[in-house]
XYZ file of C-alpha atoms in Angstrom:
464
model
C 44.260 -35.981 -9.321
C 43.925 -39.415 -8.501
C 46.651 -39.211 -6.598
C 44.984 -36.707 -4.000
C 41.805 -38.780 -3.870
C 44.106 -41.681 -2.969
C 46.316 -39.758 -0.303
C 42.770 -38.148 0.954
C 41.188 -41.948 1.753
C 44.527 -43.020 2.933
C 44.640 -40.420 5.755
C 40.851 -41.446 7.095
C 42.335 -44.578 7.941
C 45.067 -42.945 9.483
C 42.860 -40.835 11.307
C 41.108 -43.211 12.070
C 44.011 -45.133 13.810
C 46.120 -42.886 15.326
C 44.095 -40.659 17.760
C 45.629 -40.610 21.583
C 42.079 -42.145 22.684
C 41.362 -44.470 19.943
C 44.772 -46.570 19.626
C 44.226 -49.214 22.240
C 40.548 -49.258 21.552
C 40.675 -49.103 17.653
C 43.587 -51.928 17.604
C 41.464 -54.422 19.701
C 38.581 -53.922 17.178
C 40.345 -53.781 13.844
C 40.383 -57.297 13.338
C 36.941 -57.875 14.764
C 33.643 -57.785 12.530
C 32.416 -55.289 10.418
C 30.153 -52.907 11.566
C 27.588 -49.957 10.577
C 26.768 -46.993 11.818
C 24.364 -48.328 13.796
C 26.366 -49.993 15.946
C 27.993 -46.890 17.770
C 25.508 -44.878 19.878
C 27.182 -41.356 19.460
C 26.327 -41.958 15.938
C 22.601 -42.715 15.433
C 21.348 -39.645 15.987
C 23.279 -37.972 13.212
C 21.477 -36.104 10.146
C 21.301 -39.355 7.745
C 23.529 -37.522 4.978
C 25.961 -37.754 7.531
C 24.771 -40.946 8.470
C 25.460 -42.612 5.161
C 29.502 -40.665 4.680
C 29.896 -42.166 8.110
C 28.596 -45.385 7.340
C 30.522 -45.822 4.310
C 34.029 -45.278 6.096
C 32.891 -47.614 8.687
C 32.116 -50.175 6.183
C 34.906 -49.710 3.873
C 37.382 -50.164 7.174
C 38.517 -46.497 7.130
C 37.494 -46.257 10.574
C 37.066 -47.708 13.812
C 35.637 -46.514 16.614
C 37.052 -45.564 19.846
C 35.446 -48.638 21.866
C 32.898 -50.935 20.652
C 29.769 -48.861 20.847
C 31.331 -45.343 21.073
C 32.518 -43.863 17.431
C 33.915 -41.042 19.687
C 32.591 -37.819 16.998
C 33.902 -35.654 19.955
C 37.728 -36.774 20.117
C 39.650 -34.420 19.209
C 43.461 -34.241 17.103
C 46.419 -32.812 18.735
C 48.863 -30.650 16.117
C 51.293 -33.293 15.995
C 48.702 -35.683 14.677
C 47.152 -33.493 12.328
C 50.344 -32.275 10.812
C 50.857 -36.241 9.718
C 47.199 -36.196 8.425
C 48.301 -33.073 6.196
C 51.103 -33.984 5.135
C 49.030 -37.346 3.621
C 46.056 -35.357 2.555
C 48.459 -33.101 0.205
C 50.618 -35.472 -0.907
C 53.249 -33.559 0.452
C 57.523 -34.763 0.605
C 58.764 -35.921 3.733
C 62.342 -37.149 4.891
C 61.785 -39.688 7.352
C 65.503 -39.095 8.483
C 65.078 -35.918 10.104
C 66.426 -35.412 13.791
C 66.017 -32.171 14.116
C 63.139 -29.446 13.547
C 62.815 -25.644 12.655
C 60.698 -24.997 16.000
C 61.950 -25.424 19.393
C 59.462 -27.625 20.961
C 59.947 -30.321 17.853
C 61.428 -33.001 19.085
C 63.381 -36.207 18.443
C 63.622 -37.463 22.067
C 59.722 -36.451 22.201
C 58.174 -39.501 23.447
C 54.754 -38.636 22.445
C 55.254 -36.582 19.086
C 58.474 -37.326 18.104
C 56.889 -39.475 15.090
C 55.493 -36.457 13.710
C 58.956 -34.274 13.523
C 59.083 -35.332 9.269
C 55.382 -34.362 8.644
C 55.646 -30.956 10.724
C 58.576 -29.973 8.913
C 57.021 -31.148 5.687
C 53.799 -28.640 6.611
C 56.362 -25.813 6.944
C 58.592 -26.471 4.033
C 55.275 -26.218 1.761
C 53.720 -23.102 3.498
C 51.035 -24.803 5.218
C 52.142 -23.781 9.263
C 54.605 -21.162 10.028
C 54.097 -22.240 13.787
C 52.155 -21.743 16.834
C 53.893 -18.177 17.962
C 53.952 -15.280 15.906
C 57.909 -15.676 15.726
C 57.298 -18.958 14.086
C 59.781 -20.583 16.506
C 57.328 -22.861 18.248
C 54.670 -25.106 16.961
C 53.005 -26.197 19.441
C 52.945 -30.308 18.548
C 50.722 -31.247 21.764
C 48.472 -28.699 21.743
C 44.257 -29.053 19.635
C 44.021 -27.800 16.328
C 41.589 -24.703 16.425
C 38.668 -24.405 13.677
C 40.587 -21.356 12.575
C 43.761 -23.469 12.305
C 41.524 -25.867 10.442
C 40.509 -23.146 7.958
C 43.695 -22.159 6.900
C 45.440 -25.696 6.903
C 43.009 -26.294 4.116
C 42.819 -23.381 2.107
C 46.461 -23.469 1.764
C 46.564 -27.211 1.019
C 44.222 -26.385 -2.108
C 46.588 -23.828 -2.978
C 44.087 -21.362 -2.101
C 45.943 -19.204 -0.174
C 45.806 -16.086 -2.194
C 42.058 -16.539 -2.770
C 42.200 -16.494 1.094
C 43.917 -13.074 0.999
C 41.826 -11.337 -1.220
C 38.519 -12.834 0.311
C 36.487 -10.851 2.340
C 37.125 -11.360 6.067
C 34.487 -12.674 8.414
C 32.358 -10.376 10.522
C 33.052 -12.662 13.069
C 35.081 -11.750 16.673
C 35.111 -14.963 17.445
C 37.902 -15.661 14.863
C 40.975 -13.775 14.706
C 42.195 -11.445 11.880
C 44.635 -13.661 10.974
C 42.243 -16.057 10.250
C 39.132 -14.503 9.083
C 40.144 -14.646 5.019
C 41.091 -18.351 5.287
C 37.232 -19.013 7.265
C 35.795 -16.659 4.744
C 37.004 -18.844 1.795
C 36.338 -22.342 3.642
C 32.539 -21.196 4.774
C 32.394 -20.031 0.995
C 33.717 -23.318 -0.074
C 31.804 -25.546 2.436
C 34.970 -26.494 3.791
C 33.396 -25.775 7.204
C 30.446 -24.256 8.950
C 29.680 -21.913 11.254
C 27.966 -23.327 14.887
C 25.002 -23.545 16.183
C 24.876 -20.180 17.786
C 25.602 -18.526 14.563
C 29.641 -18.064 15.117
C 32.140 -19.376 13.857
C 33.995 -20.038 16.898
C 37.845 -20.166 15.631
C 39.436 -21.189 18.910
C 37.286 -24.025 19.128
C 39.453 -27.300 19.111
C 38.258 -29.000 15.918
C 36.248 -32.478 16.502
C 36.990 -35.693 15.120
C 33.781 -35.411 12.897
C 34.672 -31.784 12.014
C 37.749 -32.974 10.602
C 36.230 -36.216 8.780
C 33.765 -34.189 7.445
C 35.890 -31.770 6.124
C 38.540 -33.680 4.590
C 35.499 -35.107 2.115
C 34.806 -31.470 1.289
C 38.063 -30.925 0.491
C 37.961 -34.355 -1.590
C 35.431 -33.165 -3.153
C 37.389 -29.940 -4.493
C 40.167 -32.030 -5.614
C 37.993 -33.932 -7.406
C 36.897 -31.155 -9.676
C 33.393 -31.238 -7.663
C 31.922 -28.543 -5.365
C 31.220 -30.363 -1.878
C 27.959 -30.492 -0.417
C 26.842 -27.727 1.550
C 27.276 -28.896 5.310
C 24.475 -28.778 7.900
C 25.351 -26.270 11.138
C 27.390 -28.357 13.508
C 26.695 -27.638 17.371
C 29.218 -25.949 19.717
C 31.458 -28.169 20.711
C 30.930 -27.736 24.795
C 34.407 -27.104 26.391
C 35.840 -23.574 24.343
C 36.612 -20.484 24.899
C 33.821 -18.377 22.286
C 30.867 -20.747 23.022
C 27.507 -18.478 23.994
C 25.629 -20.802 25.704
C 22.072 -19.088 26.965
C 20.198 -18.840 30.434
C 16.797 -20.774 30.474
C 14.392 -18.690 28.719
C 12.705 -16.045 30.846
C 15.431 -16.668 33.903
C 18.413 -14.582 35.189
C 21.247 -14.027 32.977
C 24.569 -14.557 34.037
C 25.850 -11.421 32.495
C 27.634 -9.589 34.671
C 27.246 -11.717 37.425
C 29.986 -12.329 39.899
C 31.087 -15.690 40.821
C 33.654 -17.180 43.151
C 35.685 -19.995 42.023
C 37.081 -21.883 45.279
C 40.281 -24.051 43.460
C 43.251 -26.203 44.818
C 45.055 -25.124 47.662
C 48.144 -22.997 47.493
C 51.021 -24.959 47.395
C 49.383 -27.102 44.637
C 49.057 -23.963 41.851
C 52.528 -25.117 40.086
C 49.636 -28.155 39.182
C 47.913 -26.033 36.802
C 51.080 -25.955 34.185
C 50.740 -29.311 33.687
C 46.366 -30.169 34.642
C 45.343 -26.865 33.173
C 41.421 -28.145 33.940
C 40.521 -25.496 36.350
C 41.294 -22.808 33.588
C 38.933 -24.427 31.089
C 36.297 -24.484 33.724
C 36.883 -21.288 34.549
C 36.896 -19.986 30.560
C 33.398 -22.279 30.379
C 31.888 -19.818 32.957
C 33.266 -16.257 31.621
C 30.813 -17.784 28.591
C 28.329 -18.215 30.255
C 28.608 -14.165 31.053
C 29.890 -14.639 34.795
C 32.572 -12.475 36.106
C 35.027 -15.115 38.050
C 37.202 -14.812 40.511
C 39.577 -18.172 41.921
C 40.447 -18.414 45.208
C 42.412 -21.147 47.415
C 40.681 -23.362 49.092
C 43.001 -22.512 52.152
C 42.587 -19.092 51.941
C 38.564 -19.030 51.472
C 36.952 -17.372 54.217
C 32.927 -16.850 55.025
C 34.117 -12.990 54.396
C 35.627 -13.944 50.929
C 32.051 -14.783 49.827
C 30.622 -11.412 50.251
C 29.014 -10.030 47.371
C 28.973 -12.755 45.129
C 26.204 -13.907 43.261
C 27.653 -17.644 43.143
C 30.259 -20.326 44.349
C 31.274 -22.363 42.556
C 33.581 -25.372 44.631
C 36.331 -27.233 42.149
C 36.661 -30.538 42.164
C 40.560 -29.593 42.437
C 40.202 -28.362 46.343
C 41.320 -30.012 49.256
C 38.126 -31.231 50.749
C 39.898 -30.818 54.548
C 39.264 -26.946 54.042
C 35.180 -27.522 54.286
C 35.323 -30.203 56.774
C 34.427 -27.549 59.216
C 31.130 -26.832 57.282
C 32.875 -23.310 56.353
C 29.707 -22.724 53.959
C 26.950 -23.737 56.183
C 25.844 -20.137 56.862
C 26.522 -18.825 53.190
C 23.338 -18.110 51.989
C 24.580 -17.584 47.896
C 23.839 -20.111 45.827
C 26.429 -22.739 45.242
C 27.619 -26.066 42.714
C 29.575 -28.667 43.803
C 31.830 -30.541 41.930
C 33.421 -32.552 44.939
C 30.856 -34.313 47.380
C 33.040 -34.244 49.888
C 31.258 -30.293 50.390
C 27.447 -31.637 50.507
C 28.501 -34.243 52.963
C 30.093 -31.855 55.681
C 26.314 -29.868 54.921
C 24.802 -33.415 55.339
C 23.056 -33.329 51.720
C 24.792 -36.341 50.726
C 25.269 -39.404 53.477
C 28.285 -41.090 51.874
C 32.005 -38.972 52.220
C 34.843 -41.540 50.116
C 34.599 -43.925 47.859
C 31.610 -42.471 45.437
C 33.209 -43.047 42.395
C 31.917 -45.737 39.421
C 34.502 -46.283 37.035
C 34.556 -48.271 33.547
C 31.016 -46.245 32.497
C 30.529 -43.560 30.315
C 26.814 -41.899 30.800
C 24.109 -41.227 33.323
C 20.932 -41.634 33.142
C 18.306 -38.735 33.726
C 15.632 -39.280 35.875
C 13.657 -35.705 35.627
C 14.076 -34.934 31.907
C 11.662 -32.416 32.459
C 14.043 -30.271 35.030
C 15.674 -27.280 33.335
C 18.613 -29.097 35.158
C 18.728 -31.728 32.687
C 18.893 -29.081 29.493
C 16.776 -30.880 27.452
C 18.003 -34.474 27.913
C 16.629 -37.946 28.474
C 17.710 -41.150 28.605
C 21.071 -42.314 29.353
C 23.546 -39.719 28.464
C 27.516 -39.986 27.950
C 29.708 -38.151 30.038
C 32.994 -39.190 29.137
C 34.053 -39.523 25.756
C 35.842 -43.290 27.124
C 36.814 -44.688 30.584
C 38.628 -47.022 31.955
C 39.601 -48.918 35.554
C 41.321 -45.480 36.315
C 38.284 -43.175 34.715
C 35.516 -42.405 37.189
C 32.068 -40.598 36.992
C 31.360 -39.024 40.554
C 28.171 -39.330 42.723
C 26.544 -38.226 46.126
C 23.668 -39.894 48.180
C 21.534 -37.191 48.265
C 18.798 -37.276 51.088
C 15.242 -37.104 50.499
C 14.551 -33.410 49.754
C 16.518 -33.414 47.023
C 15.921 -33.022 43.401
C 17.927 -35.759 41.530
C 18.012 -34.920 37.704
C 20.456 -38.075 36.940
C 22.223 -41.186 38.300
C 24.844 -43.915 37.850
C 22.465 -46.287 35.193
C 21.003 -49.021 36.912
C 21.920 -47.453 40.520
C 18.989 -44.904 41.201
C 20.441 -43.946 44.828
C 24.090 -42.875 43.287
C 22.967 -39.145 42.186
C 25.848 -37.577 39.051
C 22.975 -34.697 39.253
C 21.264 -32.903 42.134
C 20.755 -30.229 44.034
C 18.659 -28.575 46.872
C 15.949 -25.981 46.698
C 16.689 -23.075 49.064
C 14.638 -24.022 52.451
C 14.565 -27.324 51.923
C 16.464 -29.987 54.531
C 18.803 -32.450 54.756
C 17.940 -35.312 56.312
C 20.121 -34.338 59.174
C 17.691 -31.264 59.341
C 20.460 -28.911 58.449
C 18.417 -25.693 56.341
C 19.507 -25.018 53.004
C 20.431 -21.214 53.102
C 20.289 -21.234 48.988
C 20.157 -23.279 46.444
C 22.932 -26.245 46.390
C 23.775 -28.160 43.677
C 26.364 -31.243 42.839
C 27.415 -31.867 39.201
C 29.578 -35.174 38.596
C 33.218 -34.230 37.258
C 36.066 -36.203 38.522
C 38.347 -34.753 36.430
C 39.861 -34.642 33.085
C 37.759 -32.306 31.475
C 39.249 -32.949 27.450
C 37.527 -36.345 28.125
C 34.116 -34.660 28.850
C 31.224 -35.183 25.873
C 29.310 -32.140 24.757
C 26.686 -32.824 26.682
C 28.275 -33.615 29.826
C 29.182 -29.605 28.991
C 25.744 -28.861 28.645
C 24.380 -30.450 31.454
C 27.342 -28.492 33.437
C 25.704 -24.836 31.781
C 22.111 -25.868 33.008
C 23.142 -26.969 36.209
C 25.104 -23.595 36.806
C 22.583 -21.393 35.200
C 19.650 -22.967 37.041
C 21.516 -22.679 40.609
C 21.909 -19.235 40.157
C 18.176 -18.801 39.907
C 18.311 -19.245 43.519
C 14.951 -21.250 44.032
């Protein structure tokens, strides 16, 4: 038993080390001074029961965090990484001299995931995976683990997989049948927890603090214990399953129809490899909207007809709007490229309106239903760089600016434009216009960045 307990620390410092966002970050600060959990902003806020697990690994060294203020509770494991934590947690055997794999995407010459080829086959050789596919011929070493994935991963690393079996599944459709004995043993278990809008979510990528969490559960089982019950975590922001909900007493997006304008024709083959306007597009069928994506080069005034929104990807070629193709739309519309409120004249500034090396914004109307419930300076990005930007416009005087670069009150990440309103050019706003900051890389989006995204979307449709 001690054994477990010893392989179940040992993996929190691997976990702690080994994420694809943390090991540049997490090496500089290793060696640096020890710190609490009130050092990292994305952590002060927690429940303190959480507080105090947290603090402990922090203290004890088990963790890091991603930078020096950010813990980074959002970061999420890919299946190659978890399949090493696994194979640590359970104790399990594993033959650093393999070269080859029982799944076709496993690697040796895998620059990435290659170092996880011994652990994945060590997960399969003790019944813990039998792959990604149902043919069990893939597994799938880049892609998130899922909640559900989570679930079962743990049940059968107890050796609870025939309790799993026999349980009673989960009256849940947002976990699939596979799955719903392994989430009905691990809710029953306190394993895990169901979100905050009452699902379980199952195709939910797993957090960083989901998995931390977890893991002491699951210490706690192998301990002879019964683990605390765990509080309701939030949605995580970016998944398919999330139900996020239109401002109280406002229009639903249920049924609504909305037109996605994405990268240009020639530039689809792009989406294999940056899949981000699909995960946009999945965050707005849950928010109820009926989408439909068409090319920037093929978007017409016509194409618009009928639609209750527009939404403009950050993905397009801006040359397409140059023209001010939109000017006479009168459906309400967000922006995620400013390039489109420039041609309108709603911002002043066309290139160059990028800040890069931040992380948040800071809201300036925290009473707006725009800003979902926010104040203060907000993260964004989970971490940034030279490379990383956060977007902005220079909006002109009639606009409502919910947020801004901190410390730069003209460089607007949030606003928009009530319908009849001006720009400063004296152009009339046909309906409401809005201009949400993404630049891109949406797995390196923070919850509320997602939220901010919903209220921004939900409140433009209200069409004031």
């Amino acid at each position: 038993m001690k054994k477990f307990v010893f392989s179940l620390l040992s993996i929190l410092l691997l976990f702690a080390t080994i994420l694809p966002l943390a090991s540049a970050a997490e090496a500089e600060t290793t060696t640096a001074a020890v710190k609490s959990v009130d050092d990292f902003k994305d952590l002060k806020n927690l429940p303190q029961d959480e507080k105090d697990k947290f603090d402990a690994l922090i203290q004890d060294g088990v963790f890091n965090g991603l930078s020096e203020d950010s813990f980074g509770v959002n970061a999420r494991m890919n299946r190659a990484q978890f399949a090493k934590v696994a194979a640590i947690i359970f104790n399990l055997e594993t033959d650093a001299s393999l070269t080859t794999s029982s799944f076709t995407d496993v690697r040796s010459d895998d620059a990435a995931n290659s170092y996880a080829l011994p652990y994945i086959e060590a997960l399969k050789t003790a019944g813990l995976t039998n792959g990604y596919d149902a043919e069990g011929k893939t597994y799938r070493p880049a892609g998130d683990v899922s909640r559900q994935e989570l679930a079962a991963f743990l049940i059968r690393g107890l050796g609870l997989d025939a309790e799993a079996q026999a349980a009673t599944p989960v009256d849940d459709s947002s976990v699939d049948d596979w799955a719903k004995g392994y989430v009905a043993l691990a809710l029953e278990k306190n394993l895990l927890t169901n979100l905050s809008g009452g699902k379980f979510d199952g195709k939910a990528s797993a957090t960083r603090k989901m998995l931390a969490l977890a893991s002491y559960a699951a210490k706690q089982i192998l301990a002879g214990g019964a683990p605390e019950e765990p509080a309701t975590e939030p949605n995580p922001g970016n998944e398919t399953g999330n139900e996020p909900a239109a401002p109280g007493g406002e229009i639903s997006a249920e049924g609504k129809k909305l037109l996605f304008v994405t990268r240009q024709s020639s530039q689809m083959t792009q989406l294999k490899e940056t899949p981000d306007d699909e995960k946009i597009i999945n965050r707005l069928k849950d928010l109820g909207f009926k989408v439909t994506w068409v090319n920037c080069d093929k978007l017409t005034v016509e194409k618009t007809e009928g639609y209750d929104l527009v939404f403009v990807s950050n993905t397009l070629n801006s040359k397409y709007l140059r023209s001010g193709l939109l000017k006479d739309v009168a459906i309400p519309t967000v922006y995620l490229k400013n390039h489109g409120m420039y041609y309108l004249g709603l911002s002043s500034q066309e290139e160059n309106t990028n800040e890069y090396n931040i992380t948040s914004t800071s809201i300036n109307l925290p009473k707006e239903k725009a800003a979902a419930g926010l104040s203060g300076d907000v993260d964004l990005l989970l971490t940034t760089d030279n490379k990383t930007a956060i977007a902005y416009g220079l909006p002109g005087k009639e606009a409502k600016v919910i947020a801004t670069i901190p410390g730069k009150p003209k460089e607007a990440t949030i606003f928009y434009y009530n319908k009849g309103s001006h720009a400063d050019n004296g152009y009339e706003v046909k309906a409401r216009l809005s201009f949400f900051s993404f630049a891109g890389n949406y797995d390196n989006a923070t919850a509320d960045s997602w939220k901010l995204l919903d209220a921004l979307v939900l409140w433009t449709l209200q069409n004031g």
